[in-house]
PDB file of C-alpha atoms in Angstrom:
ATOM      1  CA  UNK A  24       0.000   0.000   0.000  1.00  0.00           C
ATOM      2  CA  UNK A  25       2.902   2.523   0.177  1.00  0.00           C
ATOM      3  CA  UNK A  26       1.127   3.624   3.453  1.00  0.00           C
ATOM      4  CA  UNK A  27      -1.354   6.255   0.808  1.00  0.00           C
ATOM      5  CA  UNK A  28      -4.309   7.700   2.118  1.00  0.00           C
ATOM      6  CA  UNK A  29      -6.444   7.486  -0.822  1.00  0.00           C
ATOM      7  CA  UNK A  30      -9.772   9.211  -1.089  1.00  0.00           C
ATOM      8  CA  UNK A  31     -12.399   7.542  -2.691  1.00  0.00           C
ATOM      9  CA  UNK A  32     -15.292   8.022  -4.308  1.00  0.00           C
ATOM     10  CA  UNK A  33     -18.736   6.367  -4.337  1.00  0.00           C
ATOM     11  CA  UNK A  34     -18.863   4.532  -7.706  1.00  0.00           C
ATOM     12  CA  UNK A  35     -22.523   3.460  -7.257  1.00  0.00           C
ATOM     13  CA  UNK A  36     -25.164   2.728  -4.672  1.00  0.00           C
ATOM     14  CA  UNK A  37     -25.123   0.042  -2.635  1.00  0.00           C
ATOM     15  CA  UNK A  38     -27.598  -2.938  -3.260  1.00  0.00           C
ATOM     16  CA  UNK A  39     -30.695  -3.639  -1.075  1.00  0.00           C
ATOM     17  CA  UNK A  40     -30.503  -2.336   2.537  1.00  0.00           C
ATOM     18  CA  UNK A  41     -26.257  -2.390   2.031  1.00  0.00           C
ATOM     19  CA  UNK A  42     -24.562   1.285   3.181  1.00  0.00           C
ATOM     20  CA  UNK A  43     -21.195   2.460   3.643  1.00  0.00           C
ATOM     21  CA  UNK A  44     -19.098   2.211   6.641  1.00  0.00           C
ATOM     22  CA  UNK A  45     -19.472   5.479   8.020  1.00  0.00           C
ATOM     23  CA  UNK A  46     -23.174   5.567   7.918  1.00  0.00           C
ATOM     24  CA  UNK A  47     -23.375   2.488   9.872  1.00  0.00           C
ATOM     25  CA  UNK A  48     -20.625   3.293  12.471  1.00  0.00           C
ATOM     26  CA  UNK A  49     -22.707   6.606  12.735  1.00  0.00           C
ATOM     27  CA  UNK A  50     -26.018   5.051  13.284  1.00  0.00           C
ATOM     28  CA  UNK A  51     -24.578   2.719  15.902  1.00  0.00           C
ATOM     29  CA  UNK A  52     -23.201   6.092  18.061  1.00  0.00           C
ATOM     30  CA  UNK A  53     -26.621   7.936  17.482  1.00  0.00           C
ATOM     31  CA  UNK A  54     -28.486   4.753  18.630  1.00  0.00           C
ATOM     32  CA  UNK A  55     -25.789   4.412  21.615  1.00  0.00           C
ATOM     33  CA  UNK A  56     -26.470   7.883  22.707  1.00  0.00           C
ATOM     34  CA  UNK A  57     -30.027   7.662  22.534  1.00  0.00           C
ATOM     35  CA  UNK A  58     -29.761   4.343  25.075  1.00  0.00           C
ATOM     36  CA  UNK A  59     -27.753   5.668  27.143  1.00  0.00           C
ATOM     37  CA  UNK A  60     -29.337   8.719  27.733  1.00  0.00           C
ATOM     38  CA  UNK A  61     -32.485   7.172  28.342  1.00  0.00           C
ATOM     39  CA  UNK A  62     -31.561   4.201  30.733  1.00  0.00           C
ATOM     40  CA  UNK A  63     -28.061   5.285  32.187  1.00  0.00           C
ATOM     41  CA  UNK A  64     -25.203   3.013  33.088  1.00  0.00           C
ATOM     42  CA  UNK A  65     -21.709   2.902  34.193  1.00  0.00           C
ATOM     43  CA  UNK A  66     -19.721   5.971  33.164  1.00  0.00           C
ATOM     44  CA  UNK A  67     -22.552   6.727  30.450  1.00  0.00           C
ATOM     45  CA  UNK A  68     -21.406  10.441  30.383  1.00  0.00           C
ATOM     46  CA  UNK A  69     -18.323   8.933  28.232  1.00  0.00           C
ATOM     47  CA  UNK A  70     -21.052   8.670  25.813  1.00  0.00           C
ATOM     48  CA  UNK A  71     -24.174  10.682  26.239  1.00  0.00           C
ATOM     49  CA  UNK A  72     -21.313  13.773  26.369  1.00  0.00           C
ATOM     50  CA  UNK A  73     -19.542  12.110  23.007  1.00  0.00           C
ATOM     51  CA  UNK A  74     -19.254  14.685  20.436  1.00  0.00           C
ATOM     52  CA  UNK A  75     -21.326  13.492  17.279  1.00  0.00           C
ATOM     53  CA  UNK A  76     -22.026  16.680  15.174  1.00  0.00           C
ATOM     54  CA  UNK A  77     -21.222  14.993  11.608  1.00  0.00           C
ATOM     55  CA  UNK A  78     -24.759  15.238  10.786  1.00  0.00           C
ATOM     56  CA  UNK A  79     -27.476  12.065   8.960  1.00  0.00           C
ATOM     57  CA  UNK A  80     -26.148  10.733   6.901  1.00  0.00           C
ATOM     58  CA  UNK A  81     -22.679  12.154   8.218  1.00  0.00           C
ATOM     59  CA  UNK A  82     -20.411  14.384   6.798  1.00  0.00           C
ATOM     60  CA  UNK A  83     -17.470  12.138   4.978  1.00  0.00           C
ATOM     61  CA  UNK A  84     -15.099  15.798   5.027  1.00  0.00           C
ATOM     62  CA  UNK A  85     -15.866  16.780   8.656  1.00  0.00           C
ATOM     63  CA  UNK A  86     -14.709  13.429  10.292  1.00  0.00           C
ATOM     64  CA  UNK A  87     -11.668  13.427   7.611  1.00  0.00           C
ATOM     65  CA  UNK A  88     -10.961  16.799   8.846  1.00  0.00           C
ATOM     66  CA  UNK A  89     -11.531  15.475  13.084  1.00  0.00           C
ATOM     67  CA  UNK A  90      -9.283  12.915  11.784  1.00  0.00           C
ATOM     68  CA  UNK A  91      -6.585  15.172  10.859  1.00  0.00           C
ATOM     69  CA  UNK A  92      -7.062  17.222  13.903  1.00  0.00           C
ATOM     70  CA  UNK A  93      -7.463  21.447  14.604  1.00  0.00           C
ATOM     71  CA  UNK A  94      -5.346  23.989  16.274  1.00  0.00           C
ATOM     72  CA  UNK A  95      -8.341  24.572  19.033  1.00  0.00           C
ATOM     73  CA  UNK A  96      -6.960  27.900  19.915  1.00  0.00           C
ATOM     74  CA  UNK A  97      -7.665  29.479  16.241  1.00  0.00           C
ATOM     75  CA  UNK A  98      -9.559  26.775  14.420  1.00  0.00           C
ATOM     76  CA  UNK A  99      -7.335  25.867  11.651  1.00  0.00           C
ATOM     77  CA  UNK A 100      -6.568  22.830  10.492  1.00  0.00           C
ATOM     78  CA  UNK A 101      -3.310  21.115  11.585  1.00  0.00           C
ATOM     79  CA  UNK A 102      -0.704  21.161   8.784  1.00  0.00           C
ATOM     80  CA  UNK A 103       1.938  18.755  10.192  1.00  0.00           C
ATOM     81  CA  UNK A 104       1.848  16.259  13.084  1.00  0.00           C
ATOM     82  CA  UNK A 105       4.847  17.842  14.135  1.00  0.00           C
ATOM     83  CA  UNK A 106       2.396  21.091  15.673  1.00  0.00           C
ATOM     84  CA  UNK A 107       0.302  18.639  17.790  1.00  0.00           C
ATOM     85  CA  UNK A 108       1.032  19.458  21.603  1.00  0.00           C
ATOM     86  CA  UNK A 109       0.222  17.910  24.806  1.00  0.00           C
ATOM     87  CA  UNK A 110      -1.398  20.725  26.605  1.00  0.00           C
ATOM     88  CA  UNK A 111      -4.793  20.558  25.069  1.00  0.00           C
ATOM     89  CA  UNK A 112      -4.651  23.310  22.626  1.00  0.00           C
ATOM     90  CA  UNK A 113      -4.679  20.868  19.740  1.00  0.00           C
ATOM     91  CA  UNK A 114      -6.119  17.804  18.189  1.00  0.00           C
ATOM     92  CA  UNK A 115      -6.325  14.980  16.311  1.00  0.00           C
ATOM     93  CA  UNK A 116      -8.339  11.803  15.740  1.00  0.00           C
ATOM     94  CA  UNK A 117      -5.303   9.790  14.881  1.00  0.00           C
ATOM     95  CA  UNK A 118      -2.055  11.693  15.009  1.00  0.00           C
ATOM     96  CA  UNK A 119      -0.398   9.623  12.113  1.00  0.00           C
ATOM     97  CA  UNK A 120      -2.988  11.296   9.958  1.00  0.00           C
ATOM     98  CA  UNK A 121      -2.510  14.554  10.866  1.00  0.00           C
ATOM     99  CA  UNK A 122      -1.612  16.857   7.492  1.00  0.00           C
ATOM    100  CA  UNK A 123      -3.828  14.721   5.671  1.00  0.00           C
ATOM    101  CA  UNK A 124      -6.697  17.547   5.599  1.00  0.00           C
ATOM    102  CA  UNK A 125      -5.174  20.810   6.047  1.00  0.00           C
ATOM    103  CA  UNK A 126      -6.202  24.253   5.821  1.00  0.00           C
ATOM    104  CA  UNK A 127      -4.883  23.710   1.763  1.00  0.00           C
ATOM    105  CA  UNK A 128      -7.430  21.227   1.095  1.00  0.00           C
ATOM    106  CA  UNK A 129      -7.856  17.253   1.205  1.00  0.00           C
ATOM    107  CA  UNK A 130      -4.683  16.034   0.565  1.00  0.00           C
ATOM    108  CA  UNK A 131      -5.569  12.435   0.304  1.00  0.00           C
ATOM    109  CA  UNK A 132      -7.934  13.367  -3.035  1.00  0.00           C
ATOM    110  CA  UNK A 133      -4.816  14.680  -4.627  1.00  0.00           C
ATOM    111  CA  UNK A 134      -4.201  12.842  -8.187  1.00  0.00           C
ATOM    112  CA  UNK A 135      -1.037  14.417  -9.441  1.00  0.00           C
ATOM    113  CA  UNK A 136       0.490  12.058 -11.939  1.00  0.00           C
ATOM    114  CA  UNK A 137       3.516  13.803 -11.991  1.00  0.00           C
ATOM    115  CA  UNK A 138       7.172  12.325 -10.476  1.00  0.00           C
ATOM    116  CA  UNK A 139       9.277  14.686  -9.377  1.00  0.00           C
ATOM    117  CA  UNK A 140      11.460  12.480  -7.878  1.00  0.00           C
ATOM    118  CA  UNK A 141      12.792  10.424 -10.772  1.00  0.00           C
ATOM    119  CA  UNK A 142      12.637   7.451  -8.726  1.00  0.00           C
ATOM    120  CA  UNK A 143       8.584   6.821  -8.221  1.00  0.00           C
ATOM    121  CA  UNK A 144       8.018   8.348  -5.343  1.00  0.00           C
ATOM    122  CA  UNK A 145       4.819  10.723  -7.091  1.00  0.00           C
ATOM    123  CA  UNK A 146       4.429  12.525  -3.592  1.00  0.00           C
ATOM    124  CA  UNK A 147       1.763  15.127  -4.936  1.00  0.00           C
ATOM    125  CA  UNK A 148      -0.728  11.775  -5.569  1.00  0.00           C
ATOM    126  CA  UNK A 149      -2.456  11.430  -2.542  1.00  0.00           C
ATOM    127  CA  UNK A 150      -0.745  11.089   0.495  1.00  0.00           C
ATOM    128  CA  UNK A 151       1.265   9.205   2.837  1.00  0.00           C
ATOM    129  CA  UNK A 152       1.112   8.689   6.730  1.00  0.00           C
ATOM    130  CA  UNK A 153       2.976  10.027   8.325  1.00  0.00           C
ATOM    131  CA  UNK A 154       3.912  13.732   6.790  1.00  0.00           C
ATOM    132  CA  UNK A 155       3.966  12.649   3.506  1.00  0.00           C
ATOM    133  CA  UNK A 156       7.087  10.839   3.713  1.00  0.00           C
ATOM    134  CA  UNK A 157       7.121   7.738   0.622  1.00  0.00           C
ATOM    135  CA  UNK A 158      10.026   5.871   2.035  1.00  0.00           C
ATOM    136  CA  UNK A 159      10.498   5.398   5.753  1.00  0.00           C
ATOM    137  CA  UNK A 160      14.329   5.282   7.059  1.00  0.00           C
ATOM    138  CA  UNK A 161      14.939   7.591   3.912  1.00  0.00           C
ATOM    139  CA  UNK A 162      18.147   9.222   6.154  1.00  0.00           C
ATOM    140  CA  UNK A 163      19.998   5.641   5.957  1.00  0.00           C
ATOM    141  CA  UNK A 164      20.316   6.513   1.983  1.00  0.00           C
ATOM    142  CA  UNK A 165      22.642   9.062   2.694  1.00  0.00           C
ATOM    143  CA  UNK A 166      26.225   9.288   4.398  1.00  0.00           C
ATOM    144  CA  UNK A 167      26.922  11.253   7.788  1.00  0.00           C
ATOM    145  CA  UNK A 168      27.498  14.240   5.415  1.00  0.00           C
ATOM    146  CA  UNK A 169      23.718  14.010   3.764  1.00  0.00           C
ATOM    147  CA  UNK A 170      25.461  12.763   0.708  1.00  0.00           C
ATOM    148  CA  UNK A 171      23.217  10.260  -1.536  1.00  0.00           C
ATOM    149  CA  UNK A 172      24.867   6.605  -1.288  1.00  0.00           C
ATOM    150  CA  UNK A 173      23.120   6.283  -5.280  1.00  0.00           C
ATOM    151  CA  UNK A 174      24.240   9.683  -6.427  1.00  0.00           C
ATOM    152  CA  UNK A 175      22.159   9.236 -10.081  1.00  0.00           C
ATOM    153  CA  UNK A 176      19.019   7.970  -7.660  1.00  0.00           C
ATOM    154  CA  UNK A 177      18.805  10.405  -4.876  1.00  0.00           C
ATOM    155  CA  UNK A 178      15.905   9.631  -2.161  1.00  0.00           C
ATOM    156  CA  UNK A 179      16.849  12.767  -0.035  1.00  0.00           C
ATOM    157  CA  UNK A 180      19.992  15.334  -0.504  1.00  0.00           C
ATOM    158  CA  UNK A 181      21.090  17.785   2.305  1.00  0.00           C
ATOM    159  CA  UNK A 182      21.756  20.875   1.005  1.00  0.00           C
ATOM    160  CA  UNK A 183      23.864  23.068   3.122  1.00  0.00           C
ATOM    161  CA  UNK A 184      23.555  26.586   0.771  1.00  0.00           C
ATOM    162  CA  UNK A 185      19.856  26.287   1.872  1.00  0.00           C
ATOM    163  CA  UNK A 186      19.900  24.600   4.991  1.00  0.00           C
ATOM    164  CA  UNK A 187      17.298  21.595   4.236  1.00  0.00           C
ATOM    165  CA  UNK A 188      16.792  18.296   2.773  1.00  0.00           C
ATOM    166  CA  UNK A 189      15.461  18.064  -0.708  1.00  0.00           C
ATOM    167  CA  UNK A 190      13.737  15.345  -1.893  1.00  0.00           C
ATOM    168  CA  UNK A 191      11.407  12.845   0.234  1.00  0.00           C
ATOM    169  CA  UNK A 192      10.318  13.520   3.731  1.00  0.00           C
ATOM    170  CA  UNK A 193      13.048  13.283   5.809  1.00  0.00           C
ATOM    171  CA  UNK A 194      13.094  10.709   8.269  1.00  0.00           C
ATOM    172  CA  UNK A 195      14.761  12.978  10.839  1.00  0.00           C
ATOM    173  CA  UNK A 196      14.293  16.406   9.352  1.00  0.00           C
ATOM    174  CA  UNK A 197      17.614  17.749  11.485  1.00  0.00           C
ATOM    175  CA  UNK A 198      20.890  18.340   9.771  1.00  0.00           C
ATOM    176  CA  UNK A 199      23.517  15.463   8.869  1.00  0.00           C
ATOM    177  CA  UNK A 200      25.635  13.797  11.807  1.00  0.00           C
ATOM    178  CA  UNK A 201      28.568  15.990  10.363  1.00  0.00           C
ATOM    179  CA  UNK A 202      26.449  18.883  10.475  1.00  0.00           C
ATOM    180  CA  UNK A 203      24.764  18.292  13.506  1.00  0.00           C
ATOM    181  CA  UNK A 204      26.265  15.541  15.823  1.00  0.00           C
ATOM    182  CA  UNK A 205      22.766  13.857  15.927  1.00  0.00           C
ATOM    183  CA  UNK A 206      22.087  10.827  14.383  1.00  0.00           C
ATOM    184  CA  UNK A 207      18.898  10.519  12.417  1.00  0.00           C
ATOM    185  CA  UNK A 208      16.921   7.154  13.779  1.00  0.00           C
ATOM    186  CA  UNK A 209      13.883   8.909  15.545  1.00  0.00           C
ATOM    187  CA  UNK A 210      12.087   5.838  16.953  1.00  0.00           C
ATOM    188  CA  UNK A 211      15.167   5.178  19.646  1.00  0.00           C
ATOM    189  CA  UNK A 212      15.493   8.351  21.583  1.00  0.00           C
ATOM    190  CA  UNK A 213      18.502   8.985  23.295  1.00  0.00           C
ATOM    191  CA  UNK A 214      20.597   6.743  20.829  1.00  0.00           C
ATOM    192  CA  UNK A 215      19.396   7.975  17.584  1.00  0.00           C
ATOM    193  CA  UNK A 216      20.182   4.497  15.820  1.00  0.00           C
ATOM    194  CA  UNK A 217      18.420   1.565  15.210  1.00  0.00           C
ATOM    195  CA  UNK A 218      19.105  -1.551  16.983  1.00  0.00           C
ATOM    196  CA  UNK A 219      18.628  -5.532  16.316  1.00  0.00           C
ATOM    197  CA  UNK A 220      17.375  -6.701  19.597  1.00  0.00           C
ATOM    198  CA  UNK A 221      14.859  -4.617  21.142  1.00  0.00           C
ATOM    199  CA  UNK A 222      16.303  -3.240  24.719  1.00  0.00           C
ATOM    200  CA  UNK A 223      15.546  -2.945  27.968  1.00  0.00           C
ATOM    201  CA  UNK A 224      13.033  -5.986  28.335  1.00  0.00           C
ATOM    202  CA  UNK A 225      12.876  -8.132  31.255  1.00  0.00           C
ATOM    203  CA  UNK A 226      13.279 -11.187  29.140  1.00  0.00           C
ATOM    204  CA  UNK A 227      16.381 -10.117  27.367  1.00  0.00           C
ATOM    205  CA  UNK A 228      16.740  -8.299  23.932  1.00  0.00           C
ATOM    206  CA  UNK A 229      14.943 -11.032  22.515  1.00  0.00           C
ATOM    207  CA  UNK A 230      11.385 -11.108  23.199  1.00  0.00           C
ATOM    208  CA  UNK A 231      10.268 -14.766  24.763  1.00  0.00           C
ATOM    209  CA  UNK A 232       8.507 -16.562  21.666  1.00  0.00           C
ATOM    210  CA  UNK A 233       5.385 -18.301  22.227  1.00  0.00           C
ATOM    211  CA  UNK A 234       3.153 -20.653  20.378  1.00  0.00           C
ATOM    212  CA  UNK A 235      -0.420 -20.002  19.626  1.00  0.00           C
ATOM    213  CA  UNK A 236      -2.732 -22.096  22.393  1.00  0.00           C
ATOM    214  CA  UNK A 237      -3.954 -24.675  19.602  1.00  0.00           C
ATOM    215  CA  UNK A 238      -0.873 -24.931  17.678  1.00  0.00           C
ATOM    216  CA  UNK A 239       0.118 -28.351  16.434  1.00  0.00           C
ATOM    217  CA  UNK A 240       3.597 -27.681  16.590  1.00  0.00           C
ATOM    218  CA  UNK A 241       6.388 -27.649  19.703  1.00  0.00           C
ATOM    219  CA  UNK A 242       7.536 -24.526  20.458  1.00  0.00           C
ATOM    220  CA  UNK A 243      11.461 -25.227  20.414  1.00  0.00           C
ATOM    221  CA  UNK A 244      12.127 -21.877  21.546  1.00  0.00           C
ATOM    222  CA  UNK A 245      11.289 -21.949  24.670  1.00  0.00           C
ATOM    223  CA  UNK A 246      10.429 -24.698  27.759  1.00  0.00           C
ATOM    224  CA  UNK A 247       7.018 -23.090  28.232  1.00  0.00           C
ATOM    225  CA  UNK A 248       4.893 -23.939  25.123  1.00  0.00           C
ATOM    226  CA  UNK A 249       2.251 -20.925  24.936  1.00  0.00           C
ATOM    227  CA  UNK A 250       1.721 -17.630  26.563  1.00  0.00           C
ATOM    228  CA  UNK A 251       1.489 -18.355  30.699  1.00  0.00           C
ATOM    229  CA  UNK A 252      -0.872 -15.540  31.387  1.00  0.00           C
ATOM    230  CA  UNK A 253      -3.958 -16.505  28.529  1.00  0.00           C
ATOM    231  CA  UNK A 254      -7.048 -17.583  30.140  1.00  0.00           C
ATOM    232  CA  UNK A 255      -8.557 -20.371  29.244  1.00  0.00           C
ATOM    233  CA  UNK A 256     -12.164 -21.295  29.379  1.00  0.00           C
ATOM    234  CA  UNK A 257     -14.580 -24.616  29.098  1.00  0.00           C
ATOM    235  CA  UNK A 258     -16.542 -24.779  25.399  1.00  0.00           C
ATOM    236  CA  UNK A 259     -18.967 -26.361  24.908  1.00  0.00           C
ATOM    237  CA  UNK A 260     -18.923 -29.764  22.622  1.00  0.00           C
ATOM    238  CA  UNK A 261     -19.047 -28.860  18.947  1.00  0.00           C
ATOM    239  CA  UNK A 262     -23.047 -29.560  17.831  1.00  0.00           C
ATOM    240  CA  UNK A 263     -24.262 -28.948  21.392  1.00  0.00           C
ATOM    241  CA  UNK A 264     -27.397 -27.296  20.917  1.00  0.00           C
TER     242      UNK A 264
END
């Protein structure tokens, strides 16, 4: 899938009493509200106080726009995931989609057949969680300098006359390590580089392997066949009525 967030459209109506997604997810929350407004139940403010304003049959832009999240303090749309804070002044109904509907329009309807890149990266068609970025780990193409490794197929260049990275998204959108004395992996923070054994675990860097409960095969990973802490429960005989 390339990660794209591609907007469709309806190509025709739905046979017999069939509907789209949305309209049934919203009919469930009206009907929800209505229930629990009426009879109560535990912690029913979490959803007689939900916010539901799409409108019936709901509003396929406004919830792509909730999605994508607002600046509460002015209204705007969010441009960048990057401007979401933890303070309640913003938000967003999925933060990897944030900049997918911004204040420039629907990004994800965007059909620009055009390559820029040279290398198939089209990023004005549709667009990619998160911030637009068509390959992920884009930095490790380039040397500690922000020097291509494939100098005739660039996926990002640093350009120091300008100050920025050309090309994709950068994965790590701060200078080169010889520029900056950072290094780019952002998922590992302090280290800045990506590691083969996940750390600080109790069971070691290498997560203990289990077997699924009704697997037919031994688990010759480990002593312990399946996952200690699943609960089990009696069935009843298949054909019981």
């Amino acid at each position: 899938s390339a990660r794209w967030m591609q907007w469709r459209y309806k190509g025709a109506n739905p046979p017999g009493e069939a509907r789209e997604d949305l309209w049934i997810i919203s009919k469930l929350v009206l009907e929800l509200k209505g229930l629990y407004a009426g009879e109560g139940g535990p912690t029913a403010e979490a959803i007689t106080k939900l916010s539901w304003d799409y409108g019936d049959p709901p509003d396929v832009h406004k919830v792509a726009k909730e999605i994508n999240g607002y600046d509460l303090s002015t209204g705007k749309l969010l441009p960048s995931l990057t401007k979401l804070k933890a303070d309640g002044t913003t938000s967003s109904g999925n933060w990897i989609f944030c900049g997918s509907y911004t204040e420039e329009g629907n990004m994800a309807a965007r059909r620009d057949p055009v390559d820029t890149t040279g290398i198939g990266l089209f990023p004005n068609w549709a667009w990619a969680w998160p911030l637009n970025r068509r390959i992920w780990y884009n930095r490790a193409s380039v040397n500690l300098d922000g020097e291509p490794w494939d100098a005739k197929h660039p996926v990002i260049k640093w350009d120091a006359v300008a100050n920025k990275w050309v090309g994709d998204v950068p994965d790590g959108g701060w200078p080169p390590f010889n520029a900056s004395g950072k290094y780019p992996f952002i998922m590992k923070k302090p280290y800045g580089r990506a590691h083969l054994f996940g750390m600080g675990r109790v069971d070691g860097p290498l997560p203990e392997h289990y077997e699924p409960w009704e697997s037919p095969v031994k688990n010759f990973m480990s002593s312990v066949e399946f996952n200690p802490v699943c609960d089990l429960w009696e069935t009843s005989e298949r054909g019981t009525p």
